mmCIF file of C-alpha atoms in Angstrom:
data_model
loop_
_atom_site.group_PDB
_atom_site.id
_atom_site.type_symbol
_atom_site.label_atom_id
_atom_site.label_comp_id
_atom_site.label_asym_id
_atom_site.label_seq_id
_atom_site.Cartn_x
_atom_site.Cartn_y
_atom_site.Cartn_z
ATOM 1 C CA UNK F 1467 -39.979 2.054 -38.483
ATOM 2 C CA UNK F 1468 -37.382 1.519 -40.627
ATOM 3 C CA UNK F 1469 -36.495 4.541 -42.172
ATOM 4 C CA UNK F 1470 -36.299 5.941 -38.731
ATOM 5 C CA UNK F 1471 -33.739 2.870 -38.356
ATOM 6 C CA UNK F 1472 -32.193 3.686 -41.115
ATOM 7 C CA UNK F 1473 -31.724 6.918 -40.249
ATOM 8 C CA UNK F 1474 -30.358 6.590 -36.452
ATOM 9 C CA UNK F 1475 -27.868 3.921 -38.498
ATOM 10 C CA UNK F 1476 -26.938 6.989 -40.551
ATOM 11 C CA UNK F 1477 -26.314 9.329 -38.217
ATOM 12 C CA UNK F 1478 -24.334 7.057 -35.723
ATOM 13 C CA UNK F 1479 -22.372 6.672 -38.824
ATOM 14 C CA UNK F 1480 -21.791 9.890 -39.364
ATOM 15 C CA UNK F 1481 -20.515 10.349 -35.803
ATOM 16 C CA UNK F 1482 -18.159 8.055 -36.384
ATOM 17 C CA UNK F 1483 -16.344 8.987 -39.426
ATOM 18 C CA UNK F 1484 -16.505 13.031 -37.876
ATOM 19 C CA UNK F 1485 -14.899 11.326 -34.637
ATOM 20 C CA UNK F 1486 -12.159 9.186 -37.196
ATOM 21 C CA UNK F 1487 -11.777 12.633 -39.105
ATOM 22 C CA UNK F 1488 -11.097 14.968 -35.963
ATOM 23 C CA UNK F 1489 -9.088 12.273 -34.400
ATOM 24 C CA UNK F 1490 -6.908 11.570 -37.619
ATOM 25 C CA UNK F 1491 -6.880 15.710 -38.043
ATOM 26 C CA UNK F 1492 -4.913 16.195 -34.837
ATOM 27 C CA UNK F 1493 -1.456 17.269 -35.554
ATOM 28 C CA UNK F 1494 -0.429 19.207 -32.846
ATOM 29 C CA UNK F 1495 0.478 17.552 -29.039
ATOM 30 C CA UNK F 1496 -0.114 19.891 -26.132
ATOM 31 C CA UNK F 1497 2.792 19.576 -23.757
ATOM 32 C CA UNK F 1498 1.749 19.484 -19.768
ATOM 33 C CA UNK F 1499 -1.833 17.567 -20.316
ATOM 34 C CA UNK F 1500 -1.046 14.509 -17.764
ATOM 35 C CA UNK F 1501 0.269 14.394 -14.236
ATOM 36 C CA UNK F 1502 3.573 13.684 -13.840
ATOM 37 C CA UNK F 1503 3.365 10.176 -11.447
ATOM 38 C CA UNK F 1504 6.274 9.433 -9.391
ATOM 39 C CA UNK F 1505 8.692 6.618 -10.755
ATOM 40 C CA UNK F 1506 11.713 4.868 -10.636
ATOM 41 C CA UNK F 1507 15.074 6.766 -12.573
ATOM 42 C CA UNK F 1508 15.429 3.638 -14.526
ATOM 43 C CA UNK F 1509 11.882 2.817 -15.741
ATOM 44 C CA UNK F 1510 11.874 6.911 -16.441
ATOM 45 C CA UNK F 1511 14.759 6.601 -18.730
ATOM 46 C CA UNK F 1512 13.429 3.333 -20.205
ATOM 47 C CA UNK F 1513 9.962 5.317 -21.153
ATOM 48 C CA UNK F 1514 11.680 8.245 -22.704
ATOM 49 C CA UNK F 1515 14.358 5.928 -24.620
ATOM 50 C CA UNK F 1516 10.839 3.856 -25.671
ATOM 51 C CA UNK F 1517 8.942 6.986 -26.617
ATOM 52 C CA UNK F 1518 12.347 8.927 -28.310
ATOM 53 C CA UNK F 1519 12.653 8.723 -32.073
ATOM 54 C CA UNK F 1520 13.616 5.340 -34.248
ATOM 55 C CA UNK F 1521 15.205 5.568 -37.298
ATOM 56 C CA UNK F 1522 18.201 4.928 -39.472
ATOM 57 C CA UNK F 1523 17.541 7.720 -42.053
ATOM 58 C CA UNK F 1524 16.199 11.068 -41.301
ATOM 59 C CA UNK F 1525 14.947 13.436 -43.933
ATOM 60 C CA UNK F 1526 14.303 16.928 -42.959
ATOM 61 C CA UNK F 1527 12.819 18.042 -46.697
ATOM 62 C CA UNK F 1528 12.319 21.618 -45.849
ATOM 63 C CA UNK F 1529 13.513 23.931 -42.407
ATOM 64 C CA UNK F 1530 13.180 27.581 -42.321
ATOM 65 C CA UNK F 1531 15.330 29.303 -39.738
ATOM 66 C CA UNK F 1532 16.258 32.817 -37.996
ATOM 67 C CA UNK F 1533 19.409 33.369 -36.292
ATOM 68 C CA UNK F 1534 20.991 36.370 -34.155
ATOM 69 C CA UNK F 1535 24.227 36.683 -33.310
ATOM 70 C CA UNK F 1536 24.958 39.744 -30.879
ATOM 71 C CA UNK F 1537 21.940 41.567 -32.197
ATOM 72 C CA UNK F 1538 22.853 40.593 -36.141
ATOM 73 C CA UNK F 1539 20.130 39.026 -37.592
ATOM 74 C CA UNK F 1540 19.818 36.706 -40.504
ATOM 75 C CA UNK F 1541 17.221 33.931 -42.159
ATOM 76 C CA UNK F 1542 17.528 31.162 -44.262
ATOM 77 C CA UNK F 1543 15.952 28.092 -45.560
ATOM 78 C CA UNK F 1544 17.883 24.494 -46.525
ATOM 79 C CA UNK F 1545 17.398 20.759 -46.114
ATOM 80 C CA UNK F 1546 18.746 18.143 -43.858
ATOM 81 C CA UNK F 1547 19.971 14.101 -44.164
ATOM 82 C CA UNK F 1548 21.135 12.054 -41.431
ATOM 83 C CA UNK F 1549 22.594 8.564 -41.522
ATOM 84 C CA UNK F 1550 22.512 7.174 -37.943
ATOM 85 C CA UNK F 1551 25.401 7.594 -36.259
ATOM 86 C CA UNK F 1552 27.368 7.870 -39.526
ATOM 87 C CA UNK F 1553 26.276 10.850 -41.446
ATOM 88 C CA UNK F 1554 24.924 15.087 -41.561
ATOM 89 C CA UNK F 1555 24.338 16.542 -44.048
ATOM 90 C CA UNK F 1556 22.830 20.406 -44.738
ATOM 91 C CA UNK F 1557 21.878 22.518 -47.224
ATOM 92 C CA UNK F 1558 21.469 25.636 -46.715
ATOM 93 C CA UNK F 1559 19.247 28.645 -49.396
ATOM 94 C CA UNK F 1560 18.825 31.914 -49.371
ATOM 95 C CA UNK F 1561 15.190 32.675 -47.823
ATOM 96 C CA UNK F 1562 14.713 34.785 -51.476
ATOM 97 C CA UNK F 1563 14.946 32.369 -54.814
ATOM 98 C CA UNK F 1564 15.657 28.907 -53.243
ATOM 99 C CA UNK F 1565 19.541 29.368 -54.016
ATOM 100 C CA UNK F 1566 22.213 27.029 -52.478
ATOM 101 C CA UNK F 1567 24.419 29.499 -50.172
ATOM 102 C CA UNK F 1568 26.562 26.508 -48.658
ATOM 103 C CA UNK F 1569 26.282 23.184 -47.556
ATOM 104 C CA UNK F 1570 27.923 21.365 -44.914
ATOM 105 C CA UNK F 1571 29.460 17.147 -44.313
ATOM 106 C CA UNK F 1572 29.462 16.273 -40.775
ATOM 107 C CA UNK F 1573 31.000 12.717 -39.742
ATOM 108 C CA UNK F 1574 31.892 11.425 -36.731
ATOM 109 C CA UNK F 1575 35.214 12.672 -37.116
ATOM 110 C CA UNK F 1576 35.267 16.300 -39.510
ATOM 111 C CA UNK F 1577 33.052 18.777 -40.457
ATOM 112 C CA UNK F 1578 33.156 19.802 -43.884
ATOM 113 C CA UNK F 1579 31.627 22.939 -46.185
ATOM 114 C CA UNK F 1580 31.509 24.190 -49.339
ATOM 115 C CA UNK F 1581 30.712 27.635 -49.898
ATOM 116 C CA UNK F 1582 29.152 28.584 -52.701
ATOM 117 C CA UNK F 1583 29.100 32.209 -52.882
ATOM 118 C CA UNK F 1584 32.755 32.664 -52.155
ATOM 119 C CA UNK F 1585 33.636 29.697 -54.295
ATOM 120 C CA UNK F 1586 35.498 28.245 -51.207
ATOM 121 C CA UNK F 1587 35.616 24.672 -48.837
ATOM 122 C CA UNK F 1588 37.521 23.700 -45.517
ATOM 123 C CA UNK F 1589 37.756 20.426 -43.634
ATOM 124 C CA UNK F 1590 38.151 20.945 -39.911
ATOM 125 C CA UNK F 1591 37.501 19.036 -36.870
ATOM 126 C CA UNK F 1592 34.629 19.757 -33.937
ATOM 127 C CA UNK F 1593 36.720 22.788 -33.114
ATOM 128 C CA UNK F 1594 34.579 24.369 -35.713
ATOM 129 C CA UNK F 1595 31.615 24.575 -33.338
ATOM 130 C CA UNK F 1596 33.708 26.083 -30.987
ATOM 131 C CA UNK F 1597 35.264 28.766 -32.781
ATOM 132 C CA UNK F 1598 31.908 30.102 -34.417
ATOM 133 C CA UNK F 1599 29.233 29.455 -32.230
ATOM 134 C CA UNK F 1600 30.954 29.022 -28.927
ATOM 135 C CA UNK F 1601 29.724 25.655 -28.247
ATOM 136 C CA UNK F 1602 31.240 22.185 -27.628
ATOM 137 C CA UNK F 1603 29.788 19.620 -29.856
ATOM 138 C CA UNK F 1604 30.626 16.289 -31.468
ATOM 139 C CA UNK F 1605 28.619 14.113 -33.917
ATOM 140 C CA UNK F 1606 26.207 12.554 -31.163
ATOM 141 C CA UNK F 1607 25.568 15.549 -28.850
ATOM 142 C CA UNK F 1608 25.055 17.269 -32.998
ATOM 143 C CA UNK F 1609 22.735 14.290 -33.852
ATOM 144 C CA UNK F 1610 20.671 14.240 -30.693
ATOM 145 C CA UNK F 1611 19.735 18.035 -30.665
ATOM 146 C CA UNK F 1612 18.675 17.889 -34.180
ATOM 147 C CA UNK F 1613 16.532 14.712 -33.593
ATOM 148 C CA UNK F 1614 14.993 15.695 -30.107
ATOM 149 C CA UNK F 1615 16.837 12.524 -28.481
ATOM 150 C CA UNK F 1616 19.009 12.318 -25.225
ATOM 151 C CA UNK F 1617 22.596 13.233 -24.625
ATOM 152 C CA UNK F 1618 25.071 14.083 -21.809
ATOM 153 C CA UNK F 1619 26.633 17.099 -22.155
ATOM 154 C CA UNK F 1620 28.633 17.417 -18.649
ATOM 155 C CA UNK F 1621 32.309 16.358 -18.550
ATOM 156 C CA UNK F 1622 31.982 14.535 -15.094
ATOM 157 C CA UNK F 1623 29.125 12.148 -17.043
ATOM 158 C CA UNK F 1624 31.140 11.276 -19.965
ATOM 159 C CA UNK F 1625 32.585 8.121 -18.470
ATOM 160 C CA UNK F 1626 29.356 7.076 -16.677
ATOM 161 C CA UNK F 1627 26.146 5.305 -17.524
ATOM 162 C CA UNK F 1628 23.356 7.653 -17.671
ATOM 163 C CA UNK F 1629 21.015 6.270 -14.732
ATOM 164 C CA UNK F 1630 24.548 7.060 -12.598
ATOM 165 C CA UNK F 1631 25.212 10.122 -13.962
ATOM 166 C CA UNK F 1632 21.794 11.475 -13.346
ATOM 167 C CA UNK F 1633 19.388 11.919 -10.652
ATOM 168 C CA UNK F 1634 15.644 12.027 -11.701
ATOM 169 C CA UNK F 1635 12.742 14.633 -9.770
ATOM 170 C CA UNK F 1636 8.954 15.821 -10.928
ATOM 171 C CA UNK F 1637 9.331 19.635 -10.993
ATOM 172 C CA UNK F 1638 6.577 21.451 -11.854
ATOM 173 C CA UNK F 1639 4.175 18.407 -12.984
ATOM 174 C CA UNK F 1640 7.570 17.715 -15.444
ATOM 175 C CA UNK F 1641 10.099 15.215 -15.788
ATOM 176 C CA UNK F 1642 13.573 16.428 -14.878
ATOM 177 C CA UNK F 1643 16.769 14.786 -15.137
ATOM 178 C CA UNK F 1644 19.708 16.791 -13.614
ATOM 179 C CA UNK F 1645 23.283 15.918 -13.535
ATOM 180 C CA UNK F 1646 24.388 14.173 -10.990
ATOM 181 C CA UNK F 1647 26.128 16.811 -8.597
ATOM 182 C CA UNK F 1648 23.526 19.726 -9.226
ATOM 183 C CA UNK F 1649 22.153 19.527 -6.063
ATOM 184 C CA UNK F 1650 25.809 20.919 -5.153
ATOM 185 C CA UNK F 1651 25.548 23.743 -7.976
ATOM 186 C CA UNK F 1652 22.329 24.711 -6.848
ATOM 187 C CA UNK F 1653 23.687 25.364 -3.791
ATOM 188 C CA UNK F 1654 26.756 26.830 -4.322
ATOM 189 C CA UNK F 1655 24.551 28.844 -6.855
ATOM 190 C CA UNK F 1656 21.981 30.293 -4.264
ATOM 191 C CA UNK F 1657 25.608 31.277 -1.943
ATOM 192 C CA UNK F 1658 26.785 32.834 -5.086
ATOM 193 C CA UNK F 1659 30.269 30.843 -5.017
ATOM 194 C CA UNK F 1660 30.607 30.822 -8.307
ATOM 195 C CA UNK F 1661 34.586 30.589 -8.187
ATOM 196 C CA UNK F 1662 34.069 26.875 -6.793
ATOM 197 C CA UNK F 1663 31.911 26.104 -9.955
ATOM 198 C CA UNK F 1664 34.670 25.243 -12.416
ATOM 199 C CA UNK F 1665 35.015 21.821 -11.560
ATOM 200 C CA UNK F 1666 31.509 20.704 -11.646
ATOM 201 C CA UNK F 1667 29.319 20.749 -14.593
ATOM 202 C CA UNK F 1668 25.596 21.061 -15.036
ATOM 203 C CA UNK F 1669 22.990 19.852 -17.533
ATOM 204 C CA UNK F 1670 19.035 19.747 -16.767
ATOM 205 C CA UNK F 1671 16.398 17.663 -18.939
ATOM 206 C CA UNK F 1672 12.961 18.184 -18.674
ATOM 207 C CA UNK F 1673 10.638 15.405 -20.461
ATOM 208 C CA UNK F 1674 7.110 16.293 -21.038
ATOM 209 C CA UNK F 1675 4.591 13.190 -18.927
ATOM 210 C CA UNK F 1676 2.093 12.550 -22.009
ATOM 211 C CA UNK F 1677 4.860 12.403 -24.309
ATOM 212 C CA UNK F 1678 7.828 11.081 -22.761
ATOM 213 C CA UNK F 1679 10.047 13.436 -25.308
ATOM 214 C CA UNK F 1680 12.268 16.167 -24.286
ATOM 215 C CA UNK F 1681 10.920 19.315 -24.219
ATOM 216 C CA UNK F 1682 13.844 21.272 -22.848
ATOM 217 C CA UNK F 1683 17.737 21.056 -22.140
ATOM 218 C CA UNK F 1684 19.945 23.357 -20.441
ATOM 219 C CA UNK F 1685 23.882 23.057 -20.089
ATOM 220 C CA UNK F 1686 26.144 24.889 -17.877
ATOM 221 C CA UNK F 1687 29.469 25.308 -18.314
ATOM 222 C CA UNK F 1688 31.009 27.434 -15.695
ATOM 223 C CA UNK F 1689 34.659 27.355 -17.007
ATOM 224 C CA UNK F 1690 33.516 29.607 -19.953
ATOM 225 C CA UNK F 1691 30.774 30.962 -17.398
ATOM 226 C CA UNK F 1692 28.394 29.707 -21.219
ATOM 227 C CA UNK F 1693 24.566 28.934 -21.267
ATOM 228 C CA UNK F 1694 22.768 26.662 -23.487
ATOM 229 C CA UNK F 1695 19.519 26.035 -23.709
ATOM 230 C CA UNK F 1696 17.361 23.993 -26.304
ATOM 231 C CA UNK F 1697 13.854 23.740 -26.470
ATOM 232 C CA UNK F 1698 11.010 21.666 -28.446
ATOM 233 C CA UNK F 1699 8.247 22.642 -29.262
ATOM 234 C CA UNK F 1700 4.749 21.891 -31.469
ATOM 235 C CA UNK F 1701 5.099 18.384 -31.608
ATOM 236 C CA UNK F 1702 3.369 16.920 -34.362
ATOM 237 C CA UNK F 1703 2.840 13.827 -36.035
ATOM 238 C CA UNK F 1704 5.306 13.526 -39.403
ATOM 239 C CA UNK F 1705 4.273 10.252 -41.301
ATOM 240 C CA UNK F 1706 3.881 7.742 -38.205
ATOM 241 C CA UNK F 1707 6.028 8.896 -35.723
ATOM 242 C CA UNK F 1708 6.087 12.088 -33.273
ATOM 243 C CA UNK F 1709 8.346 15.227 -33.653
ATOM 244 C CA UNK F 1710 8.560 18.682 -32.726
ATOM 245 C CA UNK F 1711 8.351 20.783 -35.634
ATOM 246 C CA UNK F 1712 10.166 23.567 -34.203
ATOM 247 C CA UNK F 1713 13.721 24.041 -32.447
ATOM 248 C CA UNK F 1714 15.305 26.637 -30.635
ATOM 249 C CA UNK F 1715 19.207 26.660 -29.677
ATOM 250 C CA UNK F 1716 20.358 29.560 -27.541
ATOM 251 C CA UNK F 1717 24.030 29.749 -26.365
ATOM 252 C CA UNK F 1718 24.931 32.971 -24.365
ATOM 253 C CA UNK F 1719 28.126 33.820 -22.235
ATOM 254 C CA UNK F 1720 29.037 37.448 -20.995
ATOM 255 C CA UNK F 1721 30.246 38.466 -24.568
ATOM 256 C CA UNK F 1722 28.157 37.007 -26.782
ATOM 257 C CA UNK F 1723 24.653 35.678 -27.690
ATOM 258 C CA UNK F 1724 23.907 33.229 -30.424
ATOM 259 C CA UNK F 1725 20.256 32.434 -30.938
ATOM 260 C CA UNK F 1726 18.533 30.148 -33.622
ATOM 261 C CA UNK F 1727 14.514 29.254 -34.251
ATOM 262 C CA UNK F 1728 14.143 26.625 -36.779
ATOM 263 C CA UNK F 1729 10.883 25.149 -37.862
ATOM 264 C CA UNK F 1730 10.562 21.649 -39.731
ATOM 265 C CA UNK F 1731 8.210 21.866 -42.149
ATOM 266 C CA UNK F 1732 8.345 18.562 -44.050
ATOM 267 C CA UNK F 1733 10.060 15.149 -42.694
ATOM 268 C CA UNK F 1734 10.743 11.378 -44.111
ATOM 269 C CA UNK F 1735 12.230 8.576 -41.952
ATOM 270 C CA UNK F 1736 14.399 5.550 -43.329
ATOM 271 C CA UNK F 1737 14.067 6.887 -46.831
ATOM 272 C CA UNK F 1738 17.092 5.569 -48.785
ATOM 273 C CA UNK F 1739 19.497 8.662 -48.898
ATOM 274 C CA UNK F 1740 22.079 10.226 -51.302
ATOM 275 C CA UNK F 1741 24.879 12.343 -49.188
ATOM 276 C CA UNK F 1742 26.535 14.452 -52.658
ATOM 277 C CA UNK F 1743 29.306 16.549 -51.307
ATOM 278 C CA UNK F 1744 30.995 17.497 -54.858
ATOM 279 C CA UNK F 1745 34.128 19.777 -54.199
ATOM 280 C CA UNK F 1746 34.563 22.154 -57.578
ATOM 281 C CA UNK F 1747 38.440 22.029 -58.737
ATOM 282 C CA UNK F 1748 37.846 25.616 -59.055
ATOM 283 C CA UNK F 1749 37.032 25.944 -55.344
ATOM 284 C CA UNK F 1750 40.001 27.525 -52.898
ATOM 285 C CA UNK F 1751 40.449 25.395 -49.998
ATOM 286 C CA UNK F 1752 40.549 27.563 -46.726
ATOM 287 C CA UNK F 1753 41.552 27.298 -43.191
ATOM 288 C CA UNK F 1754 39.460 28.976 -40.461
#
């Protein structure tokens, strides 16, 4: 009788730690697992602000990327630091041999790089982003991409609250935010006005139900008739907290296509940081 105790005691424990194990194991979050339940914009924005990342120092250890532009294609590998609200910094290698090809400053206020195999640096302002990957960015709109957090994109938002500037829907068994006057696009979309677009601006959010994290975000900018779309995906669990290991930033217009896939491979949070951005005397400063 009681080795057959002993043994039921045995396996029950072994269920256990295999159930601990697989549990612990999981790394990867399906995206679309849980019904989307109706709710309020404001407790919808309070869940996805709850869920989004917390931090003050993010260390992205290792990235490995591929990028097209108009057909071009290129890979590399690098690093990156942020200070909250204060600080970027990258480093980019060559995907051969680990060597540093450039690295990059960003502050609120400049963006800054040293290049090392030209044995050149500029400082220039956010008209950098612009000019080279036809996009309009500053530091937060920068900051949130990179760290899978919330941002408002559309000039007719910039001055407003983000519960007023958008309008929250399920779509889909998803989460969507859309700007506040896309109802209008959409229809002046589907009548194919698109010379009355210029004034109005368009930005859509969709937030996965089980996760409460952005999964996708697409801007319109009908001035520069420019798309730009961002999605996460692969969310996985990097020390305690949730992230999507992989990134993809698309901007397109009728001349051009950029395209970028990044994957995060290894990630630290509120680490204490060093942000070295050594300019050689030897280095010619440019102007692009």
């Amino acid at each position: 009788m009681k080795s057959k105790l002993n043994s039921k005691m045995y396996l029950g424990a072994m269920v256990l730690i295999m159930a601990f194990i697989q549990f612990s194991c999981k790394t990867r979050y399906e995206l679309g697992v849980i019904k989307a339940k109706p709710m309020s914009d404001s407790k919808l924005y309070r869940h996805m602000l709850d869920s989004s990342l917390h931090y003050e120092t993010l260390f992205i250890k290792k990235f490995s990327a591929n990028y097209s532009v108009d057909g071009v294609k290129k890979s590399f590998k690098g690093a990156i630091k942020i200070q909250k609200d204060s600080l970027i910094w990258i480093t980019i290698t060559a995907p051969i041999g680990g060597l540093e090809v450039a690295r990059l400053m960003i502050s609120q206020d400049s963006v800054k790089m040293i290049n090392r195999m030209k044995k050149t640096y500029f400082v220039d302002d956010y008209d950098f982003f612009r000019d080279h990957l036809n996009v309009d960015l500053n530091f937060e709109s920068l900051q949130a991409i990179i760290t899978n957090s919330v941002f408002q994109a559309t000039n007719n938002d910039k001055e407003k609250s983000f519960i007023r500037g958008f309008n929250g829907r399920i779509v889909d068994n998803m989460y969507v935010f859309t700007s506040e006057k896309s109802r209008k696009v959409d229809r002046k979309l589907r009548k194919d006005k698109l010379r009355k677009l210029s004034r109005f601006g368009y930005q859509r959010i969709q937030i996965d139900p089980a996760l409460m994290r952005i999964t996708d975000v697409l801007v319109k900018d009908f001035d520069d008739s420019r798309d730009v779309n961002v999605k996460y995906r692969d969310f996985k669990m990097f020390e305690d907290r949730k992230f999507p290991q992989r990134l993809s930033f698309e901007v397109a217009d009728p001349k051009h296509l950029l395209y970028c896939s990044v994957k995060f491979n290894k990630i630290a949070f509120d680490e204490k940081l060093k942000f070295s951005f050594k300019i050689s005397s030897k280095y010619e400063r440019i102007y692009p």
